[in-house]
Structures are given as structure tokens and as C-alpha cells.
CSV table of C-alpha atoms and ligand atoms in Angstrom, one decimal:
chain,number,residue,atom,x,y,z
A,16,UNK,CA,3.3,3.4,7.0
A,17,UNK,CA,6.5,5.3,7.0
A,18,UNK,CA,6.5,7.7,10.0
A,19,UNK,CA,7.9,11.2,8.7
A,20,UNK,CA,8.8,14.7,10.0
A,21,UNK,CA,5.2,15.8,8.6
A,22,UNK,CA,3.7,13.5,11.2
A,23,UNK,CA,2.0,16.6,12.3
A,24,UNK,CA,-0.2,17.3,15.3
A,25,UNK,CA,-3.2,16.8,13.0
A,26,UNK,CA,-6.4,15.8,14.9
A,27,UNK,CA,-9.0,13.4,14.1
A,28,UNK,CA,-11.3,15.8,12.7
A,29,UNK,CA,-9.0,17.8,10.8
A,30,UNK,CA,-7.7,14.8,9.0
A,31,UNK,CA,-11.1,13.8,8.1
A,32,UNK,CA,-11.9,17.2,6.7
A,33,UNK,CA,-8.7,17.5,4.7
A,34,UNK,CA,-8.2,14.0,3.3
A,35,UNK,CA,-11.7,12.4,3.2
A,36,UNK,CA,-14.5,15.0,3.4
A,37,UNK,CA,-13.2,17.6,0.9
A,38,UNK,CA,-11.9,14.5,-1.6
A,39,UNK,CA,-13.3,14.6,-4.9
A,40,UNK,CA,-14.8,11.1,-4.4
A,41,UNK,CA,-17.0,12.6,-1.5
A,42,UNK,CA,-18.7,15.1,-3.6
A,43,UNK,CA,-22.4,15.1,-4.4
A,44,UNK,CA,-23.5,11.9,-6.3
A,45,UNK,CA,-27.1,11.0,-7.5
A,46,UNK,CA,-28.6,8.9,-4.8
A,47,UNK,CA,-26.5,10.2,-2.1
A,48,UNK,CA,-28.8,12.3,0.0
A,49,UNK,CA,-26.5,12.9,3.0
A,50,UNK,CA,-22.6,12.2,2.8
A,51,UNK,CA,-19.9,12.5,5.2
A,52,UNK,CA,-20.4,14.9,8.1
A,53,UNK,CA,-23.5,13.5,10.0
A,54,UNK,CA,-23.9,10.1,12.3
A,55,UNK,CA,-24.9,8.1,9.2
A,56,UNK,CA,-24.9,8.5,5.5
A,57,UNK,CA,-28.4,8.6,3.7
A,58,UNK,CA,-28.8,7.0,0.3
A,59,UNK,CA,-32.0,6.9,-1.7
A,60,UNK,CA,-32.8,3.5,-3.3
A,61,UNK,CA,-35.2,3.7,-6.3
A,62,UNK,CA,-38.5,1.8,-5.9
A,63,UNK,CA,-38.0,-2.2,-6.7
A,64,UNK,CA,-34.6,-2.2,-6.1
A,65,UNK,CA,-32.3,-3.9,-3.4
A,66,UNK,CA,-29.3,-2.7,-1.6
A,67,UNK,CA,-26.2,-4.9,-2.0
A,68,UNK,CA,-23.4,-4.3,0.9
A,69,UNK,CA,-20.0,-6.0,1.1
A,70,UNK,CA,-17.2,-5.4,3.4
A,71,UNK,CA,-13.5,-6.0,2.8
A,72,UNK,CA,-10.6,-5.6,5.3
A,73,UNK,CA,-7.0,-5.1,4.3
A,74,UNK,CA,-4.3,-5.6,7.1
A,75,UNK,CA,-0.7,-4.4,6.8
A,76,UNK,CA,1.5,-7.4,6.6
A,77,UNK,CA,-1.1,-9.7,5.8
A,78,UNK,CA,-2.7,-8.4,2.6
A,79,UNK,CA,0.1,-5.9,1.7
A,80,UNK,CA,3.5,-4.8,2.6
A,81,UNK,CA,3.6,-2.3,5.4
A,82,UNK,CA,5.7,0.1,3.1
A,83,UNK,CA,3.6,-0.3,0.1
A,84,UNK,CA,2.8,3.0,-1.7
A,85,UNK,CA,-0.3,4.7,-0.3
A,86,UNK,CA,-2.0,5.7,-3.7
A,87,UNK,CA,-1.6,2.1,-5.0
A,88,UNK,CA,-3.1,0.6,-1.8
A,89,UNK,CA,-6.1,3.0,-1.7
A,90,UNK,CA,-6.6,2.2,-5.5
A,91,UNK,CA,-6.3,-1.7,-4.9
A,92,UNK,CA,-8.4,-1.9,-1.7
A,93,UNK,CA,-11.3,0.0,-3.1
A,94,UNK,CA,-11.1,-1.9,-6.6
A,95,UNK,CA,-11.1,-5.3,-4.5
A,96,UNK,CA,-14.3,-4.3,-2.6
A,97,UNK,CA,-16.1,-2.7,-5.6
A,98,UNK,CA,-15.6,-6.0,-7.4
A,99,UNK,CA,-17.8,-7.7,-5.0
A,100,UNK,CA,-20.7,-5.3,-6.5
A,101,UNK,CA,-19.9,-6.3,-10.0
A,102,UNK,CA,-19.9,-10.0,-8.9
A,103,UNK,CA,-23.8,-9.5,-8.0
A,104,UNK,CA,-24.6,-7.4,-10.7
A,105,UNK,CA,-25.2,-4.4,-8.6
A,106,UNK,CA,-25.0,-0.8,-9.8
A,107,UNK,CA,-22.3,1.0,-7.7
A,108,UNK,CA,-23.5,3.8,-5.4
A,109,UNK,CA,-21.3,4.7,-2.7
A,110,UNK,CA,-18.8,3.1,-0.1
A,111,UNK,CA,-17.3,3.9,3.6
A,112,UNK,CA,-13.8,3.8,4.6
A,113,UNK,CA,-12.5,2.7,8.1
A,114,UNK,CA,-8.9,3.7,8.2
A,115,UNK,CA,-6.7,2.6,11.2
A,116,UNK,CA,-3.3,4.5,11.2
A,117,UNK,CA,-0.3,4.3,13.3
A,118,UNK,CA,0.4,8.0,12.7
A,119,UNK,CA,-1.1,10.9,10.8
A,120,UNK,CA,1.4,11.3,8.1
A,121,UNK,CA,0.1,13.9,5.8
A,122,UNK,CA,2.1,13.1,2.7
A,123,UNK,CA,0.8,9.4,3.2
A,124,UNK,CA,-2.7,10.6,3.6
A,125,UNK,CA,-2.3,12.8,0.5
A,126,UNK,CA,-1.2,9.8,-1.7
A,127,UNK,CA,-4.0,7.6,-0.3
A,128,UNK,CA,-6.7,10.1,-0.7
A,129,UNK,CA,-5.4,10.4,-4.4
A,130,UNK,CA,-5.6,6.9,-5.2
A,131,UNK,CA,-9.1,6.6,-3.8
A,132,UNK,CA,-10.3,9.2,-5.7
A,133,UNK,CA,-9.0,7.6,-9.2
A,134,UNK,CA,-10.7,4.3,-8.3
A,135,UNK,CA,-13.9,5.7,-7.0
A,136,UNK,CA,-14.2,7.7,-10.3
A,137,UNK,CA,-13.4,4.8,-12.3
A,138,UNK,CA,-16.0,2.8,-10.3
A,139,UNK,CA,-18.6,5.6,-10.0
A,140,UNK,CA,-18.7,5.2,-6.4
A,141,UNK,CA,-19.1,8.1,-3.7
A,142,UNK,CA,-17.5,8.1,-0.4
A,143,UNK,CA,-20.1,8.7,2.2
A,144,UNK,CA,-18.7,7.9,5.6
A,145,UNK,CA,-16.0,6.0,7.7
A,146,UNK,CA,-14.2,5.9,10.7
A,147,UNK,CA,-10.6,7.1,11.7
A,148,UNK,CA,-8.6,5.4,14.3
A,149,UNK,CA,-5.2,5.0,15.6
A,150,UNK,CA,-3.6,1.6,15.5
A,151,UNK,CA,-1.7,-0.8,13.4
A,152,UNK,CA,-2.2,0.0,9.6
A,153,UNK,CA,-5.4,-1.3,8.3
A,154,UNK,CA,-8.3,-0.4,6.0
A,155,UNK,CA,-11.8,-1.6,5.7
A,156,UNK,CA,-14.1,-0.6,2.7
A,157,UNK,CA,-17.6,-1.3,2.6
A,158,UNK,CA,-19.3,-0.9,-0.6
A,159,UNK,CA,-22.9,-0.2,-1.3
A,160,UNK,CA,-24.9,-0.9,-4.6
A,161,UNK,CA,-28.1,-1.4,-6.0
A,162,UNK,CA,-29.7,-4.0,-7.9
A,163,UNK,CA,-33.4,-4.5,-9.4
A,164,UNK,CA,-35.3,-6.6,-6.9
A,165,UNK,CA,-34.6,-10.3,-7.4
A,166,UNK,CA,-32.1,-9.7,-10.2
A,167,UNK,CA,-28.7,-10.4,-8.2
A,168,UNK,CA,-26.5,-12.6,-9.5
A,169,UNK,CA,-25.6,-15.3,-6.8
A,170,UNK,CA,-23.2,-18.4,-6.7
A,171,UNK,CA,-26.1,-20.5,-6.3
A,172,UNK,CA,-28.1,-20.8,-9.6
A,173,UNK,CA,-25.5,-22.8,-11.8
A,174,UNK,CA,-27.2,-25.7,-14.0
A,175,UNK,CA,-26.0,-28.8,-15.5
A,176,UNK,CA,-25.2,-27.9,-19.3
A,177,UNK,CA,-24.3,-24.1,-18.5
A,178,UNK,CA,-20.8,-22.9,-19.8
A,179,UNK,CA,-18.1,-21.9,-17.4
A,180,UNK,CA,-17.0,-18.5,-18.3
A,181,UNK,CA,-14.5,-15.9,-17.2
A,182,UNK,CA,-14.3,-12.1,-17.9
A,183,UNK,CA,-10.8,-11.9,-19.3
A,184,UNK,CA,-7.0,-13.1,-18.9
A,185,UNK,CA,-6.4,-14.7,-15.7
A,186,UNK,CA,-3.2,-15.1,-13.3
A,187,UNK,CA,-1.6,-11.6,-14.1
A,188,UNK,CA,-2.0,-10.5,-10.3
A,189,UNK,CA,-0.6,-13.7,-9.1
A,190,UNK,CA,2.4,-13.4,-11.8
A,191,UNK,CA,2.9,-9.8,-10.6
A,192,UNK,CA,3.2,-10.9,-6.9
A,193,UNK,CA,6.9,-11.7,-6.7
A,194,UNK,CA,7.6,-8.6,-8.7
A,195,UNK,CA,5.5,-6.6,-6.0
A,196,UNK,CA,7.2,-8.4,-3.1
A,197,UNK,CA,10.8,-7.7,-4.8
A,198,UNK,CA,11.5,-11.3,-5.3
A,199,UNK,CA,11.8,-11.0,-8.8
A,200,UNK,CA,12.5,-8.6,-11.4
A,201,UNK,CA,11.7,-8.3,-15.2
A,202,UNK,CA,11.8,-5.7,-17.9
A,203,UNK,CA,9.4,-2.6,-17.8
A,204,UNK,CA,7.5,-3.8,-20.8
A,205,UNK,CA,6.8,-7.2,-19.3
A,206,UNK,CA,6.6,-5.9,-15.5
A,207,UNK,CA,4.4,-2.9,-16.4
A,208,UNK,CA,1.1,-4.6,-17.5
A,209,UNK,CA,1.5,-7.1,-14.9
A,210,UNK,CA,1.9,-4.7,-11.9
A,211,UNK,CA,-0.9,-2.8,-13.4
A,212,UNK,CA,-3.2,-5.7,-13.1
A,213,UNK,CA,-2.1,-6.3,-9.4
A,214,UNK,CA,-2.2,-2.6,-8.2
A,215,UNK,CA,-5.1,-1.4,-10.3
A,216,UNK,CA,-7.7,-4.1,-10.9
A,217,UNK,CA,-10.7,-3.1,-13.0
A,218,UNK,CA,-13.8,-4.6,-11.4
A,219,UNK,CA,-16.1,-5.6,-13.9
A,220,UNK,CA,-19.1,-3.7,-13.0
A,221,UNK,CA,-20.5,-3.3,-16.3
A,222,UNK,CA,-20.2,-6.7,-17.3
A,223,UNK,CA,-21.9,-7.9,-14.1
A,224,UNK,CA,-24.9,-5.7,-14.6
A,225,UNK,CA,-25.0,-7.0,-18.3
A,226,UNK,CA,-24.9,-10.4,-16.8
A,227,UNK,CA,-28.4,-10.1,-15.1
A,228,UNK,CA,-30.9,-12.2,-16.6
A,229,UNK,CA,-28.3,-14.1,-18.6
A,230,UNK,CA,-25.8,-15.8,-16.2
A,231,UNK,CA,-27.1,-18.4,-13.9
A,232,UNK,CA,-24.5,-17.9,-11.1
A,233,UNK,CA,-21.6,-15.6,-10.7
A,234,UNK,CA,-18.5,-14.6,-8.5
A,235,UNK,CA,-15.5,-12.5,-8.7
A,236,UNK,CA,-12.1,-14.1,-8.3
A,237,UNK,CA,-10.3,-13.1,-5.3
A,238,UNK,CA,-8.9,-16.6,-4.0
A,239,UNK,CA,-8.0,-18.2,-7.1
A,240,UNK,CA,-9.9,-19.4,-9.9
A,241,UNK,CA,-9.9,-22.9,-8.6
A,242,UNK,CA,-11.0,-21.9,-5.0
A,243,UNK,CA,-13.7,-19.5,-6.3
A,244,UNK,CA,-15.1,-22.1,-8.5
A,245,UNK,CA,-15.3,-24.5,-5.6
A,246,UNK,CA,-17.3,-22.1,-3.6
A,247,UNK,CA,-19.7,-21.7,-6.7
A,248,UNK,CA,-19.9,-25.4,-7.4
A,249,UNK,CA,-20.9,-26.1,-3.8
A,250,UNK,CA,-23.4,-23.1,-3.6
A,251,UNK,CA,-25.0,-24.4,-6.8
A,252,UNK,CA,-24.8,-28.1,-5.7
A,253,UNK,CA,-22.9,-28.7,-9.0
A,254,UNK,CA,-19.6,-30.1,-10.5
A,255,UNK,CA,-17.4,-27.8,-12.6
A,256,UNK,CA,-15.2,-28.9,-15.4
A,257,UNK,CA,-12.3,-26.6,-16.4
A,258,UNK,CA,-10.2,-27.2,-19.5
A,259,UNK,CA,-6.9,-26.1,-18.7
A,260,UNK,CA,-5.9,-25.3,-22.1
A,261,UNK,CA,-9.0,-22.8,-22.6
A,262,UNK,CA,-7.8,-20.6,-19.8
A,263,UNK,CA,-7.1,-17.3,-21.4
A,264,UNK,CA,-3.5,-15.8,-20.7
A,265,UNK,CA,-2.4,-12.2,-21.4
A,266,UNK,CA,0.8,-11.6,-23.6
A,267,UNK,CA,2.6,-9.9,-20.4
A,268,UNK,CA,2.1,-13.2,-18.5
A,269,UNK,CA,3.7,-15.5,-21.2
A,270,UNK,CA,6.8,-13.4,-21.6
A,271,UNK,CA,7.4,-13.6,-17.9
A,272,UNK,CA,6.7,-17.3,-17.4
A,273,UNK,CA,6.7,-20.5,-19.2
A,274,UNK,CA,3.0,-21.6,-20.3
A,275,UNK,CA,2.8,-24.5,-17.7
A,276,UNK,CA,3.6,-21.7,-14.9
A,277,UNK,CA,1.4,-19.0,-16.3
A,278,UNK,CA,-1.6,-21.7,-16.5
A,279,UNK,CA,-0.8,-22.7,-12.9
A,280,UNK,CA,-1.1,-18.8,-11.8
A,281,UNK,CA,-4.2,-18.7,-14.0
A,282,UNK,CA,-5.7,-21.7,-12.1
A,283,UNK,CA,-4.7,-21.0,-8.4
A,284,UNK,CA,-3.5,-17.3,-8.2
A,285,UNK,CA,-5.7,-14.9,-6.6
A,286,UNK,CA,-6.4,-11.4,-6.9
A,287,UNK,CA,-7.5,-10.9,-10.3
A,288,UNK,CA,-11.0,-9.8,-9.6
A,289,UNK,CA,-12.3,-11.0,-12.8
A,290,UNK,CA,-15.9,-12.3,-13.0
A,291,UNK,CA,-16.5,-16.1,-13.3
A,292,UNK,CA,-20.0,-17.1,-14.3
A,293,UNK,CA,-22.2,-19.8,-15.5
A,294,UNK,CA,-24.2,-19.2,-18.5
A,295,UNK,CA,-26.6,-21.1,-20.8
A,296,UNK,CA,-25.2,-21.9,-24.2
A,297,UNK,CA,-27.8,-20.0,-26.0
A,298,UNK,CA,-26.7,-16.6,-24.2
A,299,UNK,CA,-23.2,-16.9,-25.4
A,300,UNK,CA,-23.1,-15.2,-28.7
A,301,UNK,CA,-24.9,-12.1,-27.9
A,302,UNK,CA,-22.8,-11.8,-24.8
A,303,UNK,CA,-19.7,-12.3,-26.7
A,304,UNK,CA,-20.7,-9.7,-29.1
A,305,UNK,CA,-20.5,-7.0,-26.7
A,306,UNK,CA,-17.8,-8.5,-24.5
A,307,UNK,CA,-15.3,-10.2,-26.8
A,308,UNK,CA,-13.0,-10.6,-23.9
A,309,UNK,CA,-15.3,-13.4,-22.0
A,310,UNK,CA,-14.2,-16.8,-22.7
A,311,UNK,CA,-15.6,-20.3,-22.2
A,312,UNK,CA,-13.1,-22.0,-19.9
A,313,UNK,CA,-15.3,-25.1,-19.1
A,314,UNK,CA,-18.8,-26.2,-18.0
A,315,UNK,CA,-21.3,-27.3,-15.5
A,316,UNK,CA,-21.5,-31.1,-15.0
A,317,UNK,CA,-23.6,-33.3,-12.4
A,318,UNK,CA,-21.3,-34.2,-9.4
A,319,UNK,CA,-19.5,-32.1,-7.0
A,320,UNK,CA,-16.3,-29.9,-6.8
A,321,UNK,CA,-14.0,-28.9,-9.5
A,322,UNK,CA,-12.3,-30.8,-12.0
A,323,UNK,CA,-9.4,-29.4,-14.1
A,324,UNK,CA,-8.5,-31.5,-17.5
A,325,UNK,CA,-5.8,-31.1,-20.0
A,326,UNK,CA,-6.3,-30.7,-23.9
A,327,UNK,CA,-6.2,-34.6,-23.8
A,328,UNK,CA,-9.0,-34.7,-21.3
A,329,UNK,CA,-6.7,-36.1,-18.4
A,330,UNK,CA,-7.4,-34.9,-14.8
A,331,UNK,CA,-4.8,-32.3,-14.0
A,332,UNK,CA,-6.5,-31.0,-10.6
A,333,UNK,CA,-3.8,-29.2,-8.6
A,334,UNK,CA,-3.7,-30.1,-4.9
A,335,UNK,CA,-3.2,-26.4,-4.0
A,336,UNK,CA,-6.4,-24.5,-4.8
A,337,UNK,CA,-6.0,-21.0,-3.2
A,338,UNK,CA,-5.2,-19.0,-0.1
A,339,UNK,CA,-6.9,-19.2,2.9
A,340,UNK,CA,-6.6,-17.3,6.1
A,341,UNK,CA,-7.3,-20.2,8.5
A,342,UNK,CA,-6.3,-23.8,8.2
A,343,UNK,CA,-5.6,-25.5,5.0
A,344,UNK,CA,-8.1,-26.5,2.0
A,345,UNK,CA,-7.0,-30.0,2.6
A,346,UNK,CA,-7.3,-30.1,6.5
B,9,ADP,P1,-19.1,9.4,14.7
B,9,ADP,O1,-18.4,9.8,16.3
B,9,ADP,O2,-20.5,9.8,14.8
B,9,ADP,O3,-19.0,7.7,14.6
B,9,ADP,P2,-17.0,10.2,13.4
B,9,ADP,O4,-16.4,11.3,14.3
B,9,ADP,O5,-16.1,8.9,13.7
B,9,ADP,O6,-18.7,10.2,13.7
B,9,ADP,O7,-16.9,10.7,11.9
B,9,ADP,C1,-17.5,12.1,11.5
B,9,ADP,C2,-17.8,12.0,10.2
B,9,ADP,O8,-16.7,11.8,9.4
B,9,ADP,C3,-18.7,10.9,9.6
B,9,ADP,O9,-19.9,11.3,9.0
B,9,ADP,C4,-18.1,9.7,9.4
B,9,ADP,O10,-18.8,8.8,8.5
B,9,ADP,C5,-16.9,10.4,8.6
B,9,ADP,N1,-15.7,9.9,8.6
B,9,ADP,C6,-14.8,9.4,9.6
B,9,ADP,N2,-13.6,8.9,9.2
B,9,ADP,C7,-13.9,8.8,7.7
B,9,ADP,C8,-13.1,8.4,6.8
B,9,ADP,N3,-11.7,7.8,6.9
B,9,ADP,N4,-13.5,8.4,5.5
B,9,ADP,C9,-14.6,9.2,5.2
B,9,ADP,N5,-15.5,9.3,6.0
B,9,ADP,C10,-15.3,9.5,7.5
B,10,MG,MG1,-22.0,9.4,15.8
């Protein structure tokens, strides 16, 4: 975060009041009995529903460049966290924000709160609490949702014969990364849509809820399709077969990259925050009638792990499957 002359002597409580407690996304919302201001937030859960909770931390220099735009950072951070609610089929309720700042820069905070508002509104999430501390820039989002008891989508229900499906075009965020890092450039009409997918991912909350009672297993792509499918395969004790030629690609990625590199991004690039799920074949037609962007990319098979095949059916499984913070996937 840049320091500035406006890094005024604003105190913790004034900061919370000015930028978070009075933010539009901290306003009243159904189900929020007590929001920011007391020791805990209180949320009312309808009878027969379960609480879904997920936490995501973003650290400067690890998950984003230190100088990243505050508006975009807030937007992307909250979207990434909310995507976990989508993956469980949960309806969004609220979120908390634990923010660690090296300095209280009011311009930065203003932009950050504005980005938070935009994504919170898009997701239907109310800011209900948080924590504010001084230190190296990092942010932790905890998202709260609700799901009818027993109906959450988990990673563990995939069955042999199910179709493997994805919620939209893959790889755009990974293709955008060199643009984000200033390692590559492209004309605005190509860079624009890709950067949008990186900085403003749209968690598939409505699709996730529509998959309740239909999909047998689901997760959202954060580490890369191949790595995340590996998690699903393991949790369900099945194998997954991905047909590389069926991976949906956006027009923008195909303008930036040649097709083999675009398919590589789609397979191994992270940060797409689209849903991947397994679906009994009988469910496909009705689902695609409402969600035409849903594509079949493979199927559940017996065995373990994830296999990728080309259009001729030859094995083309890449060695590198996705990003991990500790150690290597081959280690
Ligand atoms: P406590 O000392 O009881 O933990 P704090 O003084 O840290 O409470 O916070 C006061 C209130 O402001 C609490 O309701 C807390 O949830 C909220 N809060 C603190 N920081 C943030 C933030 N960054 N965003 C939203 N709410 C926050
Ligand atoms: Mg307290």
C-alpha cells in the first residue's frame, strides 16, 4: 500500500466508523440481527438451514502485488471468498473483514471500501464485522451463507458415469496474469475482458444454488482446473477424465494466445472462480436450458486421479497441475 501525505492520524475506531461501519454494504440486510458495532455479529438462520462458513486470506506480495489498486483488490478478494459459498450451493448472508494495514491511508481506504461495496452488492453479502490491525498489508475475508440441511454440495459425492461439467469459459484469469504483473501487454479490446475476469470474478452463487439436488459433487476453481479436479476425485474416491478439446475458451483468450497455450491456461491456471461439478447425465438438458454457459468437459470414471486426453483419446495429462503454497505437487 502506498504511503501518502493523507496518512493522517486517523485512529482505529474512526477508521472503522468512516470506511466500514458506514459503508453501504454494512447496511441492514434480512437475517442480520446485529451488524458492526458489538462484540459479535448476530445472524438469524431460518429453521432447517445450516450455516456455511469459509475464510480466505490474501497477503501482499504473495496473492497480489503490494501496489495493487485498492478498489480492485477488495473486489477480487471478496469475490474469491464468496465463490466458496457458491461451490457449496449456499445462499449468501454476510461477511467479516480482518484488515491489516501498514498505514491508514484514507485514499486507499476509500477506494478499498468502494470496491468492497460493489462486490458485496453483486453477491448479496452484508459486511457484519471484522478486525483492523497495523502490520504488513493483508486481508482476511470470512463469508457466511445458509443452505437447507443436508443439501450442501460437497466434493465427495461424484459417481462413476456422472458427467464432469464447468460453469463457463476457463483460463481467462491465468491469461490475464502476465498483463496484471506488467510482464506482457495487449490491445485494450483483448486485455480488457481478460483483466475484468482477473480483477472482478463473478462468483457463481445462483448456479451453485441451482445445482442443489442435481449435482453429485462440486467445487470452485481457485488453484486451477486440474488441481481442483484432483481434490474432487480424491474426496469422491473416483477418477476424472477431462477431454482437452471440450474445455470452453473465451474469444479474448484466443485472441491473446494460440490455442495450445490457451488450453494450457484453461487446464492449469488458477483464479477463474467458476464451478466444476459432476452431474448425472439425466440432469444435463434441464440445467443447460437455464444455464447455457454450462459445458460438459469430461466424465467420472473408475480409478483415481485426473486424466486428460486429446481429441484422439491420447493421454496428454500435464505434469504441472496448479499452484500450492508449500511444496510441490510432485513432491
Ligand atoms: P473487539 O475489540 O470487541 O474485537 P473491535 O474494536 O476490534 O472489537 O471492533 C469494533 C467493531 O467493529 C466490531 O463490531 C468489529 O466486528 C467491527 N470491525 C472492526 N474492524 C472492522 C473492519 N475492518 N470491517 C468491518 N468491521 C470491523
Ligand atoms: Mg469485544
